[in-house]
Every structure is written in structure tokens, then in C-alpha cells.
Amino acid sequence: MLTLHHLNDSRSQRILWLLEELGTPYEMRRYQRDVETRLAPPELKEVHPLGKSPVITDGDRTIAESGAIVDYIIRSYGKDAMMPPPGSADYEAYNEWLHYAEGSAMLPLMLNLYVGRLKEAGAPLHPRIDSELANHLGYVDRALQGREFFVGASLTGADIQMSFVGEMAKVFGRLGPYRNLAAWLERMHARPAFQRSVAKGGPYRFA
Amino acid sequence: MLTLHHLNDSRSQRILWLLEELGTPYEMRRYQRDVETRLAPPELKEVHPLGKSPVITDGDRTIAESGAIVDYIIRSYGKDAMMPPPGSADYEAYNEWLHYAEGSAMLPLMLNLYVGRLKEAGAPLHPRIDSELANHLGYVDRALQGREFFVGASLTGADIQMSFVGEMAKVFGRLGPYRNLAAWLERMHARPAFQRSVAKGGPYRFA
């Protein structure tokens, strides 16, 4: 049985959402952030040496890293749903979004988070952070122009993987100019499977 | 014909290296960073709206994002080399490294780069950056214990994708405690295909 090691208010929310979309049987073990430091608890290091979430175990396999987990679950349990056929042009776009979310789009958002803690002292970095946020969020927003989903005509792992980018942009108050992205995020959060994932995973501050 | 849009001193060096390892026919277009700002030139926006490198074009396909490009090239042109068989346990480890490099390991390195520009004003962030660097570089170093390559017994895309992590750690003077990682990086840089990639791509400050 696949086990999701779920940390509250984290990237593992999207794995829980994916499992609910697919109807894959799974077990969930819940971990809570330290209330003061917001760091993951040390128990997660017993699952994977990085001590982070999401991480899944499935038989003798342990897989960390959101993009790799989304890809693994859809390939293994998706029954050809939620991904374009391998070899198609859509497949390459799909795979690019899987990598792009954490590989590129999250960097300016995480810089904004960390450098924001410096208050005024971080001011010299904000022009660059802001221009990168505009570059990435503008790109994502244009990619969603006239589209309901990132790839093809139905929900795929690309939507799942990109959800955290939309959520962080929203949390930081950066969604304003990006109406396609904002509307897409609302559609995703309205999905019954997403709602179930919040009901089962516990409060999610980014929903 | 596959075209690599190559920016000097950038993540596209690893794509050039990959193409040399595989012996895949390719064309290269070279782009130079602005000498003062170190930013990519605006011409790259004509290839892909993000204006970044690496980016490849192959027929009517344009693919950005290192992990997606490495995966695409090996699947399309690797003739079963440089990746474990799909479905094997090694395949999942391989895919995890493809995602992990940019999805997780690069974040503390990029934070270190950006926050370092603040000099003393960035000091409050360095304990956290340093602990995340130790977490990730320690993990990578232990993964290489007793191994010549990240996955299996020969070079794969995981080594290509992780090379930039090793190079940035080296540039920031952080490799010292991580002897397995340092030795692996030396082995990678000594490979004839890597040497050819530097000869063809132009000076690479991270080699």
C-alpha cells in the first residue's frame, strides 16, 4: 500500500490532492510543523534522510521530491489518466511543467519569502526578485490564456504540480495582475478531490 | 536537427555535455551574458518567453528547463543509454535526481548567492541557509558513498543534472567536507565529453 507522509501546510497537500483525484488507495501518516520554527518534525528523517515532505513509501520504494512523486503515482496508478500519451507533443509540455514548477517558478517565490524576513535590510534584492516574479508569473498566466488546464483538455499532473506555485503567489499577494492564473487556481481549489484532500489532510493555510 | 541555445556560464553547459556524451548530432547557437549585469541577452526571449537557457528546439518543439531537456534528449536520442530501464527501481531513483537537482538542492545555493550580495545585512539568514546547505550537500555526499555514479554502474542523466549542484557548491567554497561529492565532480570534469563541451561552448567559469 502506498503511504503518503503528509506534513501540514506543505507541498505534500498536492500529493494528497492527486491521490484523491485518482482514487488510488493509500495510507496517510500525518506530521505537524513545529509551531514556532515552522520546521518539519525530526520524525520525517526516519522516512527519508532529507527530513522533508512530501515523501511516499510504496513497498520497498521511498520517493521524495514532488515532481518525481507526481510522475511516479500517475505512471503507476493513473491507468493512463492525468498524463498525455508518452511520445506526444503534449507529453513534453507536461513533463516541462512538472520540472518547471519547482525547478524555476518557485525560486523567486522562495527568495521573496526568505528575503522578506530581513525587512528593510533586504530592499536591494527586491527589484530583481520582483522582476523574476513578473517574468515567471506572467509566463504562467499567458500559458493559461484561453485554457482550462495547463496541458490538453483535462486535469493532468501539471496542474497538480503547478498548484503550489499559484498558492504561494496568492499568499504573497502577487496574483492580482494574473487573472488567468487566479481563475485557474480557483477552479482547482473548487474541485471535489481538492476539497477532500483538505478535509483529510487537516487545515491548509494556502487554500 | 536539435538546436541547443547555449548561454555562457550557465546551466546549458550540462546539456552541451550530455549531447557530447551521446554523440547526438546538434547545432549550437551561442548567447553571451551581459558583462555587467550577468543577465542573459534579450535574444533568448525570441526562443522561449522566459528568456533563459538552457532551451532546445527540435523540429517544432521548444523545451526549456534542464531536467525536462535532459529527460527528453536521453529518451529521444539515447538509444537506451544513460537511463535505467523504465519500471526498474533504479529508474525511480534516476527520475528523483532529475527533479531533485533544481527542485531542491539548488535553492540553498541560490539563496546563498543572492543573500550574499547583501553582505552583512543578510547575516540573519545565513544560519538557515547554512543548515540547508549542510542538509542537502550531506545527503548528496552520502548518496555517492562507494559509488562512481549517482545511479547504477555507469553515467546517466542523473550525473549530468546534478553536475551544476556540485559546481555551484565548489564555486561557493562549500565542497570541503563532502569528499565523495568533490571526487565525483572531478571525475565528471575529467571525462572527454565534458572537456569537449567546454572546448565547443567556450570558457566555463564553473569547471
mmCIF file of C-alpha atoms in Angstrom:
data_model
loop_
_atom_site.group_PDB
_atom_site.id
_atom_site.type_symbol
_atom_site.label_atom_id
_atom_site.label_comp_id
_atom_site.label_asym_id
_atom_site.label_seq_id
_atom_site.Cartn_x
_atom_site.Cartn_y
_atom_site.Cartn_z
ATOM 1 C CA MET A 1 0.000 0.000 0.000
ATOM 2 C CA LEU A 2 1.272 3.439 -0.899
ATOM 3 C CA THR A 3 1.883 5.644 2.134
ATOM 4 C CA LEU A 4 1.962 9.426 1.956
ATOM 5 C CA HIS A 5 3.924 11.095 4.717
ATOM 6 C CA HIS A 6 1.953 14.304 4.939
ATOM 7 C CA LEU A 7 3.191 17.499 6.561
ATOM 8 C CA ASN A 8 0.628 20.199 7.278
ATOM 9 C CA ASP A 9 0.833 23.395 5.214
ATOM 10 C CA SER A 10 3.324 21.941 2.777
ATOM 11 C CA ARG A 11 3.887 20.747 -0.753
ATOM 12 C CA SER A 12 2.514 17.355 0.252
ATOM 13 C CA GLN A 13 -1.011 18.785 0.020
ATOM 14 C CA ARG A 14 -0.785 18.391 -3.731
ATOM 15 C CA ILE A 15 0.128 14.702 -3.446
ATOM 16 C CA LEU A 16 -2.886 14.165 -1.218
ATOM 17 C CA TRP A 17 -4.996 16.001 -3.803
ATOM 18 C CA LEU A 18 -3.560 13.834 -6.605
ATOM 19 C CA LEU A 19 -4.351 10.629 -4.710
ATOM 20 C CA GLU A 20 -7.914 11.839 -4.183
ATOM 21 C CA GLU A 21 -8.267 12.718 -7.889
ATOM 22 C CA LEU A 22 -7.092 9.269 -8.944
ATOM 23 C CA GLY A 23 -8.951 7.353 -6.263
ATOM 24 C CA THR A 24 -5.758 5.439 -5.544
ATOM 25 C CA PRO A 25 -5.855 3.508 -2.248
ATOM 26 C CA TYR A 26 -3.324 4.973 0.161
ATOM 27 C CA GLU A 27 -2.443 5.363 3.797
ATOM 28 C CA MET A 28 -1.525 8.707 5.250
ATOM 29 C CA ARG A 29 0.779 9.447 8.157
ATOM 30 C CA ARG A 30 0.478 12.979 9.409
ATOM 31 C CA TYR A 31 3.334 15.154 10.643
ATOM 32 C CA GLN A 32 2.988 18.615 12.138
ATOM 33 C CA ARG A 33 5.285 21.575 11.745
ATOM 34 C CA ASP A 34 6.896 22.980 14.862
ATOM 35 C CA VAL A 35 4.550 25.795 15.841
ATOM 36 C CA GLU A 36 7.356 28.287 16.431
ATOM 37 C CA THR A 37 10.028 27.450 13.867
ATOM 38 C CA ARG A 38 7.582 26.160 11.213
ATOM 39 C CA LEU A 39 10.129 23.417 10.505
ATOM 40 C CA ALA A 40 9.215 19.791 9.834
ATOM 41 C CA PRO A 41 9.489 17.450 12.839
ATOM 42 C CA PRO A 42 12.578 15.195 13.123
ATOM 43 C CA GLU A 43 10.442 12.057 12.646
ATOM 44 C CA LEU A 44 10.429 12.746 8.914
ATOM 45 C CA LYS A 45 14.169 11.995 8.835
ATOM 46 C CA GLU A 46 13.313 8.409 9.657
ATOM 47 C CA VAL A 47 11.400 8.203 6.377
ATOM 48 C CA HIS A 48 13.960 9.962 4.150
ATOM 49 C CA PRO A 49 17.309 11.467 5.158
ATOM 50 C CA LEU A 50 16.363 14.952 3.923
ATOM 51 C CA GLY A 51 13.591 15.039 6.532
ATOM 52 C CA LYS A 52 11.168 16.783 4.209
ATOM 53 C CA SER A 53 7.671 16.266 2.885
ATOM 54 C CA PRO A 54 6.201 15.173 0.539
ATOM 55 C CA VAL A 55 7.713 11.760 0.657
ATOM 56 C CA ILE A 56 5.994 8.485 -0.178
ATOM 57 C CA THR A 57 6.793 4.886 0.552
ATOM 58 C CA ASP A 58 5.428 2.157 -1.671
ATOM 59 C CA GLY A 59 6.614 -1.367 -0.951
ATOM 60 C CA ASP A 60 10.391 -1.078 -0.718
ATOM 61 C CA ARG A 61 10.477 2.232 -2.568
ATOM 62 C CA THR A 62 10.848 5.628 -0.959
ATOM 63 C CA ILE A 63 10.459 8.637 -3.220
ATOM 64 C CA ALA A 64 10.917 12.260 -2.254
ATOM 65 C CA GLU A 65 10.576 15.385 -4.422
ATOM 66 C CA SER A 66 7.110 16.498 -5.543
ATOM 67 C CA GLY A 67 7.735 16.286 -9.282
ATOM 68 C CA ALA A 68 9.118 12.753 -9.066
ATOM 69 C CA ILE A 69 6.266 11.654 -6.805
ATOM 70 C CA VAL A 70 3.540 13.107 -9.061
ATOM 71 C CA ASP A 71 5.180 11.427 -12.045
ATOM 72 C CA TYR A 72 5.540 8.074 -10.237
ATOM 73 C CA ILE A 73 1.988 7.963 -8.920
ATOM 74 C CA ILE A 74 0.426 8.865 -12.265
ATOM 75 C CA ARG A 75 2.570 6.362 -14.182
ATOM 76 C CA SER A 76 1.977 3.612 -11.637
ATOM 77 C CA TYR A 77 -1.643 4.142 -10.635
ATOM 78 C CA GLY A 78 -3.140 6.591 -13.136
ATOM 79 C CA LYS A 79 -4.377 3.996 -15.636
ATOM 80 C CA ASP A 80 -3.448 6.408 -18.456
ATOM 81 C CA ALA A 81 -5.387 9.268 -16.857
ATOM 82 C CA MET A 82 -3.869 12.600 -15.857
ATOM 83 C CA MET A 83 -0.970 12.466 -18.319
ATOM 84 C CA PRO A 84 -0.693 12.839 -22.103
ATOM 85 C CA PRO A 85 0.433 9.812 -24.094
ATOM 86 C CA PRO A 86 4.232 9.407 -23.950
ATOM 87 C CA GLY A 87 5.777 10.495 -27.231
ATOM 88 C CA SER A 88 3.128 13.142 -27.923
ATOM 89 C CA ALA A 89 3.944 16.856 -28.068
ATOM 90 C CA ASP A 90 1.650 17.337 -25.086
ATOM 91 C CA TYR A 91 3.732 14.869 -23.119
ATOM 92 C CA GLU A 92 6.829 17.066 -23.424
ATOM 93 C CA ALA A 93 4.850 20.128 -22.334
ATOM 94 C CA TYR A 94 3.508 18.126 -19.400
ATOM 95 C CA ASN A 95 6.957 16.987 -18.345
ATOM 96 C CA GLU A 96 8.279 20.530 -18.696
ATOM 97 C CA TRP A 97 5.622 21.840 -16.275
ATOM 98 C CA LEU A 98 6.436 19.027 -13.840
ATOM 99 C CA HIS A 99 10.042 20.228 -13.773
ATOM 100 C CA TYR A 100 9.359 23.931 -14.162
ATOM 101 C CA ALA A 101 7.213 24.363 -11.037
ATOM 102 C CA GLU A 102 9.936 23.610 -8.506
ATOM 103 C CA GLY A 103 12.902 23.939 -10.866
ATOM 104 C CA SER A 104 12.233 27.559 -11.825
ATOM 105 C CA ALA A 105 8.963 29.162 -10.744
ATOM 106 C CA MET A 106 9.413 28.583 -7.017
ATOM 107 C CA LEU A 107 12.826 30.260 -6.804
ATOM 108 C CA PRO A 108 11.676 33.897 -6.877
ATOM 109 C CA LEU A 109 8.791 32.999 -4.554
ATOM 110 C CA MET A 110 11.154 31.396 -2.042
ATOM 111 C CA LEU A 111 13.587 34.312 -2.384
ATOM 112 C CA ASN A 112 10.674 36.632 -1.656
ATOM 113 C CA LEU A 113 9.802 34.561 1.423
ATOM 114 C CA TYR A 114 13.320 34.451 2.843
ATOM 115 C CA VAL A 115 14.479 37.942 1.910
ATOM 116 C CA GLY A 116 11.171 39.334 3.190
ATOM 117 C CA ARG A 117 12.241 38.264 6.679
ATOM 118 C CA LEU A 118 15.063 40.819 6.502
ATOM 119 C CA LYS A 119 12.519 43.660 6.168
ATOM 120 C CA GLU A 120 14.264 46.868 5.031
ATOM 121 C CA ALA A 121 17.693 45.229 5.022
ATOM 122 C CA GLY A 122 16.603 43.071 2.096
ATOM 123 C CA ALA A 123 15.477 46.008 -0.036
ATOM 124 C CA PRO A 124 18.408 45.878 -2.513
ATOM 125 C CA LEU A 125 17.297 42.417 -3.660
ATOM 126 C CA HIS A 126 13.644 43.190 -4.249
ATOM 127 C CA PRO A 127 13.895 44.773 -7.703
ATOM 128 C CA ARG A 128 15.484 41.587 -9.013
ATOM 129 C CA ILE A 129 13.063 39.334 -7.122
ATOM 130 C CA ASP A 130 10.118 41.375 -8.394
ATOM 131 C CA SER A 131 11.285 41.267 -11.995
ATOM 132 C CA GLU A 132 11.745 37.494 -11.799
ATOM 133 C CA LEU A 133 8.316 37.098 -10.221
ATOM 134 C CA ALA A 134 6.822 39.144 -13.051
ATOM 135 C CA ASN A 135 8.748 37.113 -15.636
ATOM 136 C CA HIS A 136 7.560 33.777 -14.258
ATOM 137 C CA LEU A 137 4.028 34.621 -13.195
ATOM 138 C CA GLY A 138 3.471 36.484 -16.466
ATOM 139 C CA TYR A 139 4.677 33.458 -18.412
ATOM 140 C CA VAL A 140 2.424 31.102 -16.464
ATOM 141 C CA ASP A 141 -0.521 33.448 -16.829
ATOM 142 C CA ARG A 142 -0.091 33.666 -20.610
ATOM 143 C CA ALA A 143 0.228 29.883 -20.816
ATOM 144 C CA LEU A 144 -3.237 29.629 -19.257
ATOM 145 C CA GLN A 145 -4.836 32.146 -21.630
ATOM 146 C CA GLY A 146 -7.966 30.537 -23.038
ATOM 147 C CA ARG A 147 -7.183 27.228 -21.363
ATOM 148 C CA GLU A 148 -8.915 25.388 -18.575
ATOM 149 C CA PHE A 149 -5.859 23.271 -17.698
ATOM 150 C CA PHE A 150 -2.116 23.573 -18.289
ATOM 151 C CA VAL A 151 -1.968 20.740 -20.833
ATOM 152 C CA GLY A 152 -4.689 19.269 -23.024
ATOM 153 C CA ALA A 153 -8.381 19.366 -22.207
ATOM 154 C CA SER A 154 -8.456 17.765 -18.777
ATOM 155 C CA LEU A 155 -6.658 17.777 -15.456
ATOM 156 C CA THR A 156 -3.117 16.400 -15.517
ATOM 157 C CA GLY A 157 -0.217 16.150 -13.116
ATOM 158 C CA ALA A 158 0.944 19.505 -14.494
ATOM 159 C CA ASP A 159 -1.999 21.211 -12.781
ATOM 160 C CA ILE A 160 -1.254 19.347 -9.566
ATOM 161 C CA GLN A 161 2.425 20.250 -9.644
ATOM 162 C CA MET A 162 1.798 23.908 -10.545
ATOM 163 C CA SER A 163 -0.831 24.391 -7.825
ATOM 164 C CA PHE A 164 1.732 25.253 -5.176
ATOM 165 C CA VAL A 165 3.151 27.996 -7.404
ATOM 166 C CA GLY A 166 -0.305 29.558 -7.693
ATOM 167 C CA GLU A 167 -0.891 29.174 -3.976
ATOM 168 C CA MET A 168 2.372 30.838 -2.996
ATOM 169 C CA ALA A 169 1.767 33.672 -5.445
ATOM 170 C CA LYS A 170 -1.624 34.149 -3.807
ATOM 171 C CA VAL A 171 -0.239 34.037 -0.262
ATOM 172 C CA PHE A 172 2.301 36.714 -1.157
ATOM 173 C CA GLY A 173 -0.397 38.913 -2.668
ATOM 174 C CA ARG A 174 1.113 38.640 -6.135
ATOM 175 C CA LEU A 175 -1.802 37.172 -8.068
ATOM 176 C CA GLY A 176 -3.505 40.491 -8.809
ATOM 177 C CA PRO A 177 -2.300 41.117 -12.371
ATOM 178 C CA TYR A 178 -2.538 37.470 -13.369
ATOM 179 C CA ARG A 179 -6.206 36.806 -13.928
ATOM 180 C CA ASN A 180 -5.815 33.546 -15.832
ATOM 181 C CA LEU A 181 -3.663 32.109 -13.078
ATOM 182 C CA ALA A 182 -6.002 33.368 -10.353
ATOM 183 C CA ALA A 183 -9.056 31.911 -12.103
ATOM 184 C CA TRP A 184 -7.314 28.585 -12.717
ATOM 185 C CA LEU A 185 -6.347 28.358 -9.038
ATOM 186 C CA GLU A 186 -9.946 28.995 -8.022
ATOM 187 C CA ARG A 187 -11.101 26.227 -10.352
ATOM 188 C CA MET A 188 -8.541 23.831 -8.903
ATOM 189 C CA HIS A 189 -9.478 24.619 -5.315
ATOM 190 C CA ALA A 190 -13.159 24.143 -6.143
ATOM 191 C CA ARG A 191 -12.605 20.573 -7.299
ATOM 192 C CA PRO A 192 -14.217 17.978 -5.022
ATOM 193 C CA ALA A 193 -10.984 15.992 -4.825
ATOM 194 C CA PHE A 194 -9.076 19.065 -3.659
ATOM 195 C CA GLN A 195 -11.742 19.740 -1.061
ATOM 196 C CA ARG A 196 -11.491 16.146 0.121
ATOM 197 C CA SER A 197 -7.719 16.479 0.373
ATOM 198 C CA VAL A 198 -8.132 19.408 2.752
ATOM 199 C CA ALA A 199 -10.774 17.580 4.767
ATOM 200 C CA LYS A 200 -8.484 14.564 5.134
ATOM 201 C CA GLY A 201 -5.121 16.314 5.496
ATOM 202 C CA GLY A 202 -6.188 18.927 8.005
ATOM 203 C CA PRO A 203 -6.298 22.718 7.680
ATOM 204 C CA TYR A 204 -4.300 24.051 4.715
ATOM 205 C CA ARG A 205 -3.379 27.689 5.069
ATOM 206 C CA PHE A 206 -2.690 28.120 1.338
ATOM 207 C CA ALA A 207 -6.101 27.033 0.061
ATOM 208 C CA MET B 1 18.155 18.841 -36.209
ATOM 209 C CA LEU B 2 18.210 19.530 -32.487
ATOM 210 C CA THR B 3 19.433 23.023 -31.634
ATOM 211 C CA LEU B 4 20.871 23.948 -28.251
ATOM 212 C CA HIS B 5 20.620 27.611 -27.373
ATOM 213 C CA HIS B 6 23.708 27.888 -25.235
ATOM 214 C CA LEU B 7 24.401 30.683 -22.764
ATOM 215 C CA ASN B 8 27.942 31.004 -21.441
ATOM 216 C CA ASP B 9 28.491 30.163 -17.757
ATOM 217 C CA SER B 10 25.058 28.677 -17.326
ATOM 218 C CA ARG B 11 23.097 25.509 -16.762
ATOM 219 C CA SER B 12 23.162 24.890 -20.505
ATOM 220 C CA GLN B 13 26.744 23.639 -20.167
ATOM 221 C CA ARG B 14 25.337 20.355 -18.908
ATOM 222 C CA ILE B 15 23.127 19.955 -21.976
ATOM 223 C CA LEU B 16 26.130 20.512 -24.193
ATOM 224 C CA TRP B 17 27.996 17.906 -22.152
ATOM 225 C CA LEU B 18 25.082 15.453 -22.483
ATOM 226 C CA LEU B 19 24.983 15.887 -26.261
ATOM 227 C CA GLU B 20 28.713 15.219 -26.424
ATOM 228 C CA GLU B 21 28.351 12.101 -24.254
ATOM 229 C CA LEU B 22 25.639 10.706 -26.501
ATOM 230 C CA GLY B 23 27.221 11.754 -29.768
ATOM 231 C CA THR B 24 23.843 13.162 -30.835
ATOM 232 C CA PRO B 25 24.065 15.460 -33.868
ATOM 233 C CA TYR B 26 23.139 19.002 -32.871
ATOM 234 C CA GLU B 27 23.544 22.618 -33.761
ATOM 235 C CA MET B 28 24.506 25.186 -31.185
ATOM 236 C CA ARG B 29 23.627 28.858 -31.063
ATOM 237 C CA ARG B 30 25.696 30.810 -28.606
ATOM 238 C CA TYR B 31 24.455 33.644 -26.420
ATOM 239 C CA GLN B 32 26.593 35.766 -24.116
ATOM 240 C CA ARG B 33 25.685 37.175 -20.735
ATOM 241 C CA ASP B 34 25.745 40.932 -20.327
ATOM 242 C CA VAL B 35 29.207 41.604 -18.939
ATOM 243 C CA GLU B 36 27.942 43.960 -16.232
ATOM 244 C CA THR B 37 24.573 42.579 -15.164
ATOM 245 C CA ARG B 38 25.435 38.916 -15.898
ATOM 246 C CA LEU B 39 21.909 38.601 -17.285
ATOM 247 C CA ALA B 40 21.026 36.630 -20.418
ATOM 248 C CA PRO B 41 20.665 38.702 -23.603
ATOM 249 C CA PRO B 42 17.144 39.615 -24.803
ATOM 250 C CA GLU B 43 17.562 37.461 -27.937
ATOM 251 C CA LEU B 44 16.809 34.386 -25.827
ATOM 252 C CA LYS B 45 13.241 35.650 -25.407
ATOM 253 C CA GLU B 46 12.747 35.019 -29.107
ATOM 254 C CA VAL B 47 13.405 31.330 -28.485
ATOM 255 C CA HIS B 48 11.295 30.913 -25.318
ATOM 256 C CA PRO B 49 9.278 33.591 -23.483
ATOM 257 C CA LEU B 50 11.185 33.094 -20.231
ATOM 258 C CA GLY B 51 14.348 34.241 -21.978
ATOM 259 C CA LYS B 52 16.524 31.704 -20.215
ATOM 260 C CA SER B 53 18.983 28.986 -21.096
ATOM 261 C CA PRO B 54 19.153 26.035 -21.490
ATOM 262 C CA VAL B 55 16.466 25.819 -24.089
ATOM 263 C CA ILE B 56 16.390 23.484 -27.064
ATOM 264 C CA THR B 57 14.424 23.465 -30.274
ATOM 265 C CA ASP B 58 13.871 20.213 -32.122
ATOM 266 C CA GLY B 59 11.589 20.366 -35.136
ATOM 267 C CA ASP B 60 8.500 22.186 -33.940
ATOM 268 C CA ARG B 61 9.262 21.527 -30.274
ATOM 269 C CA THR B 62 10.774 24.030 -27.890
ATOM 270 C CA ILE B 63 11.717 22.715 -24.452
ATOM 271 C CA ALA B 64 13.075 24.735 -21.562
ATOM 272 C CA GLU B 65 14.062 23.565 -18.070
ATOM 273 C CA SER B 66 17.201 21.489 -17.614
ATOM 274 C CA GLY B 67 15.535 18.426 -16.103
ATOM 275 C CA ALA B 68 12.947 18.207 -18.873
ATOM 276 C CA ILE B 69 15.608 18.708 -21.549
ATOM 277 C CA VAL B 70 17.931 16.032 -20.136
ATOM 278 C CA ASP B 71 14.994 13.640 -19.919
ATOM 279 C CA TYR B 72 13.807 14.437 -23.455
ATOM 280 C CA ILE B 73 17.216 14.098 -25.098
ATOM 281 C CA ILE B 74 18.008 10.790 -23.392
ATOM 282 C CA ARG B 75 14.585 9.316 -24.175
ATOM 283 C CA SER B 76 14.683 10.540 -27.778
ATOM 284 C CA TYR B 77 18.316 10.061 -28.733
ATOM 285 C CA GLY B 78 19.924 7.944 -26.008
ATOM 286 C CA LYS B 79 19.237 4.548 -27.612
ATOM 287 C CA ASP B 80 18.624 3.158 -24.095
ATOM 288 C CA ALA B 81 21.913 4.533 -22.806
ATOM 289 C CA MET B 82 22.239 6.941 -19.882
ATOM 290 C CA MET B 83 19.000 5.959 -18.177
ATOM 291 C CA PRO B 84 17.866 2.884 -16.228
ATOM 292 C CA PRO B 85 15.079 0.755 -17.750
ATOM 293 C CA PRO B 86 11.659 2.347 -17.104
ATOM 294 C CA GLY B 87 9.837 0.444 -14.390
ATOM 295 C CA SER B 88 13.028 -0.531 -12.547
ATOM 296 C CA ALA B 89 13.790 0.705 -9.024
ATOM 297 C CA ASP B 90 16.821 2.479 -10.463
ATOM 298 C CA TYR B 91 14.547 4.372 -12.823
ATOM 299 C CA GLU B 92 12.686 5.987 -9.924
ATOM 300 C CA ALA B 93 15.960 6.959 -8.254
ATOM 301 C CA TYR B 94 17.123 8.406 -11.564
ATOM 302 C CA ASN B 95 13.952 10.433 -12.019
ATOM 303 C CA GLU B 96 14.161 11.643 -8.429
ATOM 304 C CA TRP B 97 17.687 13.014 -9.018
ATOM 305 C CA LEU B 98 16.500 14.686 -12.225
ATOM 306 C CA HIS B 99 13.884 16.546 -10.202
ATOM 307 C CA TYR B 100 15.886 16.969 -7.008
ATOM 308 C CA ALA B 101 18.795 18.903 -8.518
ATOM 309 C CA GLU B 102 16.832 22.018 -9.430
ATOM 310 C CA GLY B 103 13.734 21.297 -7.351
ATOM 311 C CA SER B 104 15.529 21.173 -4.000
ATOM 312 C CA ALA B 105 19.326 21.204 -3.976
ATOM 313 C CA MET B 106 19.735 24.465 -5.865
ATOM 314 C CA LEU B 107 17.525 26.517 -3.536
ATOM 315 C CA PRO B 108 20.002 26.995 -0.669
ATOM 316 C CA LEU B 109 22.785 27.569 -3.201
ATOM 317 C CA MET B 110 20.769 30.282 -4.948
ATOM 318 C CA LEU B 111 19.763 31.793 -1.604
ATOM 319 C CA ASN B 112 23.434 31.869 -0.701
ATOM 320 C CA LEU B 113 24.217 33.616 -3.983
ATOM 321 C CA TYR B 114 21.508 36.267 -3.667
ATOM 322 C CA VAL B 115 21.686 36.896 0.071
ATOM 323 C CA GLY B 116 25.472 37.029 -0.176
ATOM 324 C CA ARG B 117 25.069 40.203 -2.222
ATOM 325 C CA LEU B 118 23.626 41.916 0.848
ATOM 326 C CA LYS B 119 26.904 41.362 2.746
ATOM 327 C CA GLU B 120 26.388 41.983 6.482
ATOM 328 C CA ALA B 121 22.727 42.915 6.035
ATOM 329 C CA GLY B 122 21.975 39.332 5.034
ATOM 330 C CA ALA B 123 23.574 37.825 8.147
ATOM 331 C CA PRO B 124 20.287 36.833 9.854
ATOM 332 C CA LEU B 125 19.511 34.427 7.003
ATOM 333 C CA HIS B 126 22.831 32.632 6.890
ATOM 334 C CA PRO B 127 22.305 30.167 9.743
ATOM 335 C CA ARG B 128 19.252 28.798 7.947
ATOM 336 C CA ILE B 129 20.954 28.837 4.547
ATOM 337 C CA ASP B 130 23.994 27.089 6.015
ATOM 338 C CA SER B 131 21.932 24.399 7.720
ATOM 339 C CA GLU B 132 20.023 23.726 4.492
ATOM 340 C CA LEU B 133 23.298 23.581 2.540
ATOM 341 C CA ALA B 134 24.638 21.065 5.052
ATOM 342 C CA ASN B 135 21.411 19.048 4.884
ATOM 343 C CA HIS B 136 21.456 18.838 1.088
ATOM 344 C CA LEU B 137 25.179 18.556 0.402
ATOM 345 C CA GLY B 138 25.493 15.984 3.199
ATOM 346 C CA TYR B 139 22.674 13.964 1.698
ATOM 347 C CA VAL B 140 24.201 14.085 -1.775
ATOM 348 C CA ASP B 141 27.624 13.198 -0.413
ATOM 349 C CA ARG B 142 26.289 10.145 1.438
ATOM 350 C CA ALA B 143 24.391 9.064 -1.680
ATOM 351 C CA LEU B 144 27.730 8.931 -3.517
ATOM 352 C CA GLN B 145 29.498 6.904 -0.809
ATOM 353 C CA GLY B 146 31.166 3.949 -2.519
ATOM 354 C CA ARG B 147 29.589 4.815 -5.853
ATOM 355 C CA GLU B 148 31.128 6.023 -9.072
ATOM 356 C CA PHE B 149 27.836 7.445 -10.409
ATOM 357 C CA PHE B 150 24.550 8.561 -8.864
ATOM 358 C CA VAL B 151 22.551 5.631 -10.249
ATOM 359 C CA GLY B 152 23.712 2.204 -11.393
ATOM 360 C CA ALA B 153 27.170 1.424 -12.690
ATOM 361 C CA SER B 154 27.543 3.933 -15.494
ATOM 362 C CA LEU B 155 26.916 7.561 -16.336
ATOM 363 C CA THR B 156 23.257 8.591 -16.506
ATOM 364 C CA GLY B 157 21.297 11.796 -16.882
ATOM 365 C CA ALA B 158 21.288 11.997 -13.076
ATOM 366 C CA ASP B 159 25.022 12.745 -13.111
ATOM 367 C CA ILE B 160 24.512 15.338 -15.849
ATOM 368 C CA GLN B 161 21.657 17.024 -13.998
ATOM 369 C CA MET B 162 23.453 17.000 -10.626
ATOM 370 C CA SER B 163 26.686 18.420 -12.054
ATOM 371 C CA PHE B 164 25.550 22.015 -11.661
ATOM 372 C CA VAL B 165 24.826 21.404 -7.968
ATOM 373 C CA GLY B 166 28.390 20.169 -7.464
ATOM 374 C CA GLU B 167 29.788 23.055 -9.476
ATOM 375 C CA MET B 168 27.899 25.705 -7.509
ATOM 376 C CA ALA B 169 28.908 24.109 -4.212
ATOM 377 C CA LYS B 170 32.509 24.265 -5.419
ATOM 378 C CA VAL B 171 32.258 27.886 -6.581
ATOM 379 C CA PHE B 172 30.898 28.893 -3.168
ATOM 380 C CA GLY B 173 33.734 27.078 -1.386
ATOM 381 C CA ARG B 174 31.332 24.604 0.204
ATOM 382 C CA LEU B 175 32.719 21.311 -1.109
ATOM 383 C CA GLY B 176 35.357 20.888 1.595
ATOM 384 C CA PRO B 177 33.567 18.446 3.936
ATOM 385 C CA TYR B 178 31.986 16.493 1.089
ATOM 386 C CA ARG B 179 34.756 14.316 -0.265
ATOM 387 C CA ASN B 180 32.559 11.921 -2.226
ATOM 388 C CA LEU B 181 30.854 14.811 -3.991
ATOM 389 C CA ALA B 182 34.150 16.567 -4.666
ATOM 390 C CA ALA B 183 35.730 13.387 -6.072
ATOM 391 C CA TRP B 184 32.679 12.658 -8.233
ATOM 392 C CA LEU B 185 32.769 16.201 -9.643
ATOM 393 C CA GLU B 186 36.453 15.780 -10.517
ATOM 394 C CA ARG B 187 35.672 12.533 -12.303
ATOM 395 C CA MET B 188 32.862 14.174 -14.253
ATOM 396 C CA HIS B 189 35.005 17.130 -15.289
ATOM 397 C CA ALA B 190 37.771 14.779 -16.401
ATOM 398 C CA ARG B 191 35.507 12.999 -18.892
ATOM 399 C CA PRO B 192 36.477 13.614 -22.515
ATOM 400 C CA ALA B 193 32.903 14.564 -23.408
ATOM 401 C CA PHE B 194 32.834 17.206 -20.680
ATOM 402 C CA GLN B 195 36.154 18.557 -21.889
ATOM 403 C CA ARG B 196 34.796 18.700 -25.435
ATOM 404 C CA SER B 197 31.727 20.552 -24.183
ATOM 405 C CA VAL B 198 33.934 23.255 -22.719
ATOM 406 C CA ALA B 199 36.047 23.434 -25.855
ATOM 407 C CA LYS B 200 32.936 23.859 -28.001
ATOM 408 C CA GLY B 201 30.842 26.030 -25.684
ATOM 409 C CA GLY B 202 33.529 28.484 -24.743
ATOM 410 C CA PRO B 203 35.094 29.222 -21.352
ATOM 411 C CA TYR B 204 33.079 27.817 -18.422
ATOM 412 C CA ARG B 205 33.860 29.505 -15.144
ATOM 413 C CA PHE B 206 32.407 26.658 -13.069
ATOM 414 C CA ALA B 207 34.558 23.845 -14.449
#
